[in-house]
Amino acid sequence: MIPVWFTLLTLAVFFAMEGVAWWTHRYIMHGPLGWGWHRDHHEPHDKAFEVNDLYGVVGALVGTGLFVLAWLTGLWWVRAIALGVTLYGVIYAFVHDGLVHQRWPFHWMPKNGYARRLVQAHKLHHAVQTREGAVSFGFVFAPDPHRLSAILKARRAARAADLPAE
C-alpha cells in the first residue's frame, strides 16, 4: 500500500509546488527582499549566468536537504516530499530555462499548444522590467496569454491616465 501513497504524495507535492513557486515568485522574488537577486532576470543581458540563478541553487539545497532528512530518518513520506520538490525543480529547469529562455544547447520554439502558451505567458511576465506590475508568476501552469495581455494593457492605460498632462 505504501507505493500508492508514496506516488500520490509525490504527485501532490509536485502540483503544490506550483503554488509555492507562484507565491515565492510574486512575494519574494518581486518583493523588496528578493528583487536584488531577481532583477537581472528582467533586464536584457548576454551573460550565461544571472544572480537570479541563486534561487535555483536554494531550491536544489532544499531538495537535497529533504533527501538527507529522508535518509537519516528513514521516513518514506519525507522521501516522497523530496521527490515531488525535486521533480518540480527539474521540470522548472527544462521549461523555464530551456524552453522559455532558451538557455540550453538545444533550441525549440513551439508553434502552438500548451508549450507555446507557457512561453507566451512568461514573455508577458517579462514585458514589465520592474518589480511592480508584472503578470503570470507561475512557472509550469500558464494562464491565458490573451487575458494576461489585457491586464497589462489596462495597467498601462491606468498609469498613463495618472501621468500629469504636459
PDB file of C-alpha atoms in Angstrom:
ATOM      1  CA  MET A   1       0.000   0.000   0.000  1.00  0.00           C
ATOM      2  CA  ILE A   2       2.881   2.413   0.658  1.00  0.00           C
ATOM      3  CA  PRO A   3       3.887   2.630  -3.046  1.00  0.00           C
ATOM      4  CA  VAL A   4       0.415   4.025  -3.834  1.00  0.00           C
ATOM      5  CA  TRP A   5       0.644   6.588  -1.022  1.00  0.00           C
ATOM      6  CA  PHE A   6       4.232   7.389  -1.995  1.00  0.00           C
ATOM      7  CA  THR A   7       3.175   8.097  -5.579  1.00  0.00           C
ATOM      8  CA  LEU A   8       0.115  10.106  -4.533  1.00  0.00           C
ATOM      9  CA  LEU A   9       2.099  12.211  -2.072  1.00  0.00           C
ATOM     10  CA  THR A  10       4.900  12.790  -4.606  1.00  0.00           C
ATOM     11  CA  LEU A  11       2.369  13.982  -7.202  1.00  0.00           C
ATOM     12  CA  ALA A  12       0.509  16.129  -4.657  1.00  0.00           C
ATOM     13  CA  VAL A  13       3.759  17.828  -3.646  1.00  0.00           C
ATOM     14  CA  PHE A  14       4.736  18.311  -7.304  1.00  0.00           C
ATOM     15  CA  PHE A  15       1.454  20.090  -8.051  1.00  0.00           C
ATOM     16  CA  ALA A  16       1.539  22.038  -4.775  1.00  0.00           C
ATOM     17  CA  MET A  17       4.997  23.308  -5.724  1.00  0.00           C
ATOM     18  CA  GLU A  18       3.433  25.467  -8.431  1.00  0.00           C
ATOM     19  CA  GLY A  19       1.590  27.346  -5.672  1.00  0.00           C
ATOM     20  CA  VAL A  20       4.785  27.607  -3.640  1.00  0.00           C
ATOM     21  CA  ALA A  21       6.675  28.800  -6.728  1.00  0.00           C
ATOM     22  CA  TRP A  22       3.936  31.319  -7.608  1.00  0.00           C
ATOM     23  CA  TRP A  23       3.917  32.737  -4.069  1.00  0.00           C
ATOM     24  CA  THR A  24       7.721  32.836  -3.880  1.00  0.00           C
ATOM     25  CA  HIS A  25       7.984  34.491  -7.293  1.00  0.00           C
ATOM     26  CA  ARG A  26       5.285  37.063  -6.533  1.00  0.00           C
ATOM     27  CA  TYR A  27       6.117  37.990  -2.949  1.00  0.00           C
ATOM     28  CA  ILE A  28       9.802  37.186  -2.524  1.00  0.00           C
ATOM     29  CA  MET A  29      11.418  37.500  -5.965  1.00  0.00           C
ATOM     30  CA  HIS A  30       9.303  40.545  -6.828  1.00  0.00           C
ATOM     31  CA  GLY A  31       9.257  41.727  -3.234  1.00  0.00           C
ATOM     32  CA  PRO A  32      11.598  44.209  -1.577  1.00  0.00           C
ATOM     33  CA  LEU A  33      13.848  41.483  -0.138  1.00  0.00           C
ATOM     34  CA  GLY A  34      14.263  39.254  -3.189  1.00  0.00           C
ATOM     35  CA  TRP A  35      14.273  41.720  -6.071  1.00  0.00           C
ATOM     36  CA  GLY A  36      18.048  42.202  -5.727  1.00  0.00           C
ATOM     37  CA  TRP A  37      18.610  38.630  -6.901  1.00  0.00           C
ATOM     38  CA  HIS A  38      15.748  38.602  -9.414  1.00  0.00           C
ATOM     39  CA  ARG A  39      16.234  41.998 -11.093  1.00  0.00           C
ATOM     40  CA  ASP A  40      18.850  40.897 -13.621  1.00  0.00           C
ATOM     41  CA  HIS A  41      16.447  38.228 -14.863  1.00  0.00           C
ATOM     42  CA  HIS A  42      14.145  41.033 -16.051  1.00  0.00           C
ATOM     43  CA  GLU A  43      16.905  43.096 -17.657  1.00  0.00           C
ATOM     44  CA  PRO A  44      18.335  42.443 -21.120  1.00  0.00           C
ATOM     45  CA  HIS A  45      21.816  40.899 -20.991  1.00  0.00           C
ATOM     46  CA  ASP A  46      24.028  38.342 -22.690  1.00  0.00           C
ATOM     47  CA  LYS A  47      25.507  36.743 -19.571  1.00  0.00           C
ATOM     48  CA  ALA A  48      25.494  32.954 -19.262  1.00  0.00           C
ATOM     49  CA  PHE A  49      24.543  33.170 -15.592  1.00  0.00           C
ATOM     50  CA  GLU A  50      22.326  35.549 -13.658  1.00  0.00           C
ATOM     51  CA  VAL A  51      22.238  36.423  -9.975  1.00  0.00           C
ATOM     52  CA  ASN A  52      18.666  35.090 -10.227  1.00  0.00           C
ATOM     53  CA  ASP A  53      20.155  31.593 -10.710  1.00  0.00           C
ATOM     54  CA  LEU A  54      20.867  31.612  -6.983  1.00  0.00           C
ATOM     55  CA  TYR A  55      17.156  30.880  -6.469  1.00  0.00           C
ATOM     56  CA  GLY A  56      17.710  27.570  -8.280  1.00  0.00           C
ATOM     57  CA  VAL A  57      20.649  26.828  -6.004  1.00  0.00           C
ATOM     58  CA  VAL A  58      18.448  27.487  -2.963  1.00  0.00           C
ATOM     59  CA  GLY A  59      15.767  25.178  -4.382  1.00  0.00           C
ATOM     60  CA  ALA A  60      18.342  22.443  -5.004  1.00  0.00           C
ATOM     61  CA  LEU A  61      19.629  22.799  -1.445  1.00  0.00           C
ATOM     62  CA  VAL A  62      16.080  22.430  -0.096  1.00  0.00           C
ATOM     63  CA  GLY A  63      15.513  19.304  -2.193  1.00  0.00           C
ATOM     64  CA  THR A  64      18.878  17.852  -1.199  1.00  0.00           C
ATOM     65  CA  GLY A  65      18.218  18.654   2.447  1.00  0.00           C
ATOM     66  CA  LEU A  66      14.899  16.810   2.257  1.00  0.00           C
ATOM     67  CA  PHE A  67      16.591  13.742   0.747  1.00  0.00           C
ATOM     68  CA  VAL A  68      19.213  13.820   3.502  1.00  0.00           C
ATOM     69  CA  LEU A  69      16.448  14.097   6.111  1.00  0.00           C
ATOM     70  CA  ALA A  70      14.642  11.149   4.498  1.00  0.00           C
ATOM     71  CA  TRP A  71      17.845   9.114   4.570  1.00  0.00           C
ATOM     72  CA  LEU A  72      18.543   9.983   8.212  1.00  0.00           C
ATOM     73  CA  THR A  73      15.008   9.288   9.404  1.00  0.00           C
ATOM     74  CA  GLY A  74      14.012   6.510   7.007  1.00  0.00           C
ATOM     75  CA  LEU A  75      10.589   8.133   6.634  1.00  0.00           C
ATOM     76  CA  TRP A  76       9.008   7.261   3.289  1.00  0.00           C
ATOM     77  CA  TRP A  77       6.799  10.354   3.273  1.00  0.00           C
ATOM     78  CA  VAL A  78       9.797  12.695   3.635  1.00  0.00           C
ATOM     79  CA  ARG A  79      11.373  10.944   0.622  1.00  0.00           C
ATOM     80  CA  ALA A  80       8.094  11.405  -1.313  1.00  0.00           C
ATOM     81  CA  ILE A  81       8.096  15.123  -0.479  1.00  0.00           C
ATOM     82  CA  ALA A  82      11.765  15.386  -1.514  1.00  0.00           C
ATOM     83  CA  LEU A  83      10.996  13.674  -4.810  1.00  0.00           C
ATOM     84  CA  GLY A  84       7.992  15.917  -5.528  1.00  0.00           C
ATOM     85  CA  VAL A  85      10.050  19.058  -4.849  1.00  0.00           C
ATOM     86  CA  THR A  86      12.929  17.769  -6.981  1.00  0.00           C
ATOM     87  CA  LEU A  87      10.694  16.730  -9.896  1.00  0.00           C
ATOM     88  CA  TYR A  88       9.173  20.194  -9.909  1.00  0.00           C
ATOM     89  CA  GLY A  89      12.668  21.710  -9.962  1.00  0.00           C
ATOM     90  CA  VAL A  90      13.718  19.550 -12.910  1.00  0.00           C
ATOM     91  CA  ILE A  91      10.565  20.402 -14.894  1.00  0.00           C
ATOM     92  CA  TYR A  92      11.057  24.074 -13.996  1.00  0.00           C
ATOM     93  CA  ALA A  93      14.647  23.988 -15.272  1.00  0.00           C
ATOM     94  CA  PHE A  94      13.611  22.496 -18.609  1.00  0.00           C
ATOM     95  CA  VAL A  95      10.517  24.655 -19.086  1.00  0.00           C
ATOM     96  CA  HIS A  96      11.727  28.000 -17.735  1.00  0.00           C
ATOM     97  CA  ASP A  97      15.441  27.967 -18.510  1.00  0.00           C
ATOM     98  CA  GLY A  98      15.370  25.644 -21.521  1.00  0.00           C
ATOM     99  CA  LEU A  99      12.136  26.341 -23.355  1.00  0.00           C
ATOM    100  CA  VAL A 100      11.226  29.892 -22.362  1.00  0.00           C
ATOM    101  CA  HIS A 101      14.667  31.475 -22.097  1.00  0.00           C
ATOM    102  CA  GLN A 102      16.497  29.137 -24.500  1.00  0.00           C
ATOM    103  CA  ARG A 103      19.422  28.675 -22.087  1.00  0.00           C
ATOM    104  CA  TRP A 104      20.084  25.069 -23.109  1.00  0.00           C
ATOM    105  CA  PRO A 105      22.208  23.960 -26.077  1.00  0.00           C
ATOM    106  CA  PHE A 106      19.073  22.878 -27.968  1.00  0.00           C
ATOM    107  CA  HIS A 107      16.618  25.494 -29.209  1.00  0.00           C
ATOM    108  CA  TRP A 108      12.980  24.769 -29.915  1.00  0.00           C
ATOM    109  CA  MET A 109      10.132  27.244 -30.017  1.00  0.00           C
ATOM    110  CA  PRO A 110       6.680  25.656 -30.081  1.00  0.00           C
ATOM    111  CA  LYS A 111       4.295  26.988 -32.712  1.00  0.00           C
ATOM    112  CA  ASN A 112       1.120  26.087 -30.806  1.00  0.00           C
ATOM    113  CA  GLY A 113      -0.243  24.089 -27.911  1.00  0.00           C
ATOM    114  CA  TYR A 114       0.397  24.321 -24.204  1.00  0.00           C
ATOM    115  CA  ALA A 115       4.160  24.762 -24.551  1.00  0.00           C
ATOM    116  CA  ARG A 116       3.542  27.852 -26.695  1.00  0.00           C
ATOM    117  CA  ARG A 117       1.113  29.156 -24.067  1.00  0.00           C
ATOM    118  CA  LEU A 118       3.818  28.753 -21.378  1.00  0.00           C
ATOM    119  CA  VAL A 119       6.284  30.737 -23.458  1.00  0.00           C
ATOM    120  CA  GLN A 120       3.764  33.498 -24.201  1.00  0.00           C
ATOM    121  CA  ALA A 121       2.678  33.821 -20.556  1.00  0.00           C
ATOM    122  CA  HIS A 122       6.269  34.091 -19.388  1.00  0.00           C
ATOM    123  CA  LYS A 123       7.163  36.588 -22.118  1.00  0.00           C
ATOM    124  CA  LEU A 124       4.225  38.710 -20.922  1.00  0.00           C
ATOM    125  CA  HIS A 125       5.624  38.441 -17.394  1.00  0.00           C
ATOM    126  CA  HIS A 126       8.896  39.871 -18.727  1.00  0.00           C
ATOM    127  CA  ALA A 127       7.099  42.706 -20.545  1.00  0.00           C
ATOM    128  CA  VAL A 128       7.489  44.541 -17.225  1.00  0.00           C
ATOM    129  CA  GLN A 129      11.095  45.140 -16.178  1.00  0.00           C
ATOM    130  CA  THR A 130      10.324  46.487 -12.727  1.00  0.00           C
ATOM    131  CA  ARG A 131       9.290  44.568  -9.631  1.00  0.00           C
ATOM    132  CA  GLU A 132       5.755  46.006  -9.728  1.00  0.00           C
ATOM    133  CA  GLY A 133       3.047  45.430 -12.322  1.00  0.00           C
ATOM    134  CA  ALA A 134       4.079  42.037 -13.714  1.00  0.00           C
ATOM    135  CA  VAL A 135       1.593  39.273 -14.530  1.00  0.00           C
ATOM    136  CA  SER A 136       1.851  35.464 -14.562  1.00  0.00           C
ATOM    137  CA  PHE A 137       4.033  34.406 -11.650  1.00  0.00           C
ATOM    138  CA  GLY A 138       3.689  30.645 -12.150  1.00  0.00           C
ATOM    139  CA  PHE A 139       6.297  28.560 -13.927  1.00  0.00           C
ATOM    140  CA  VAL A 140       4.679  25.371 -15.180  1.00  0.00           C
ATOM    141  CA  PHE A 141       0.969  26.224 -15.357  1.00  0.00           C
ATOM    142  CA  ALA A 142       0.255  29.222 -17.563  1.00  0.00           C
ATOM    143  CA  PRO A 143      -2.793  31.493 -17.601  1.00  0.00           C
ATOM    144  CA  ASP A 144      -4.390  32.518 -20.894  1.00  0.00           C
ATOM    145  CA  PRO A 145      -1.985  34.905 -22.698  1.00  0.00           C
ATOM    146  CA  HIS A 146      -4.895  36.963 -24.096  1.00  0.00           C
ATOM    147  CA  ARG A 147      -6.143  37.602 -20.551  1.00  0.00           C
ATOM    148  CA  LEU A 148      -2.628  38.499 -19.366  1.00  0.00           C
ATOM    149  CA  SER A 149      -2.168  40.868 -22.289  1.00  0.00           C
ATOM    150  CA  ALA A 150      -5.477  42.594 -21.476  1.00  0.00           C
ATOM    151  CA  ILE A 151      -4.392  43.020 -17.839  1.00  0.00           C
ATOM    152  CA  LEU A 152      -1.070  44.568 -18.898  1.00  0.00           C
ATOM    153  CA  LYS A 153      -2.853  46.876 -21.352  1.00  0.00           C
ATOM    154  CA  ALA A 154      -5.294  48.028 -18.655  1.00  0.00           C
ATOM    155  CA  ARG A 155      -2.433  48.664 -16.213  1.00  0.00           C
ATOM    156  CA  ARG A 156      -0.528  50.710 -18.809  1.00  0.00           C
ATOM    157  CA  ALA A 157      -3.663  52.741 -19.575  1.00  0.00           C
ATOM    158  CA  ALA A 158      -4.232  53.374 -15.861  1.00  0.00           C
ATOM    159  CA  ARG A 159      -0.617  54.527 -15.425  1.00  0.00           C
ATOM    160  CA  ALA A 160      -0.881  56.773 -18.460  1.00  0.00           C
ATOM    161  CA  ALA A 161      -4.067  58.311 -17.047  1.00  0.00           C
ATOM    162  CA  ASP A 162      -2.213  59.077 -13.782  1.00  0.00           C
ATOM    163  CA  LEU A 163       0.578  60.970 -15.562  1.00  0.00           C
ATOM    164  CA  PRO A 164       0.293  64.753 -15.460  1.00  0.00           C
ATOM    165  CA  ALA A 165      -0.616  66.429 -18.756  1.00  0.00           C
ATOM    166  CA  GLU A 166       2.199  68.323 -20.473  1.00  0.00           C
TER     167      GLU A 166
END
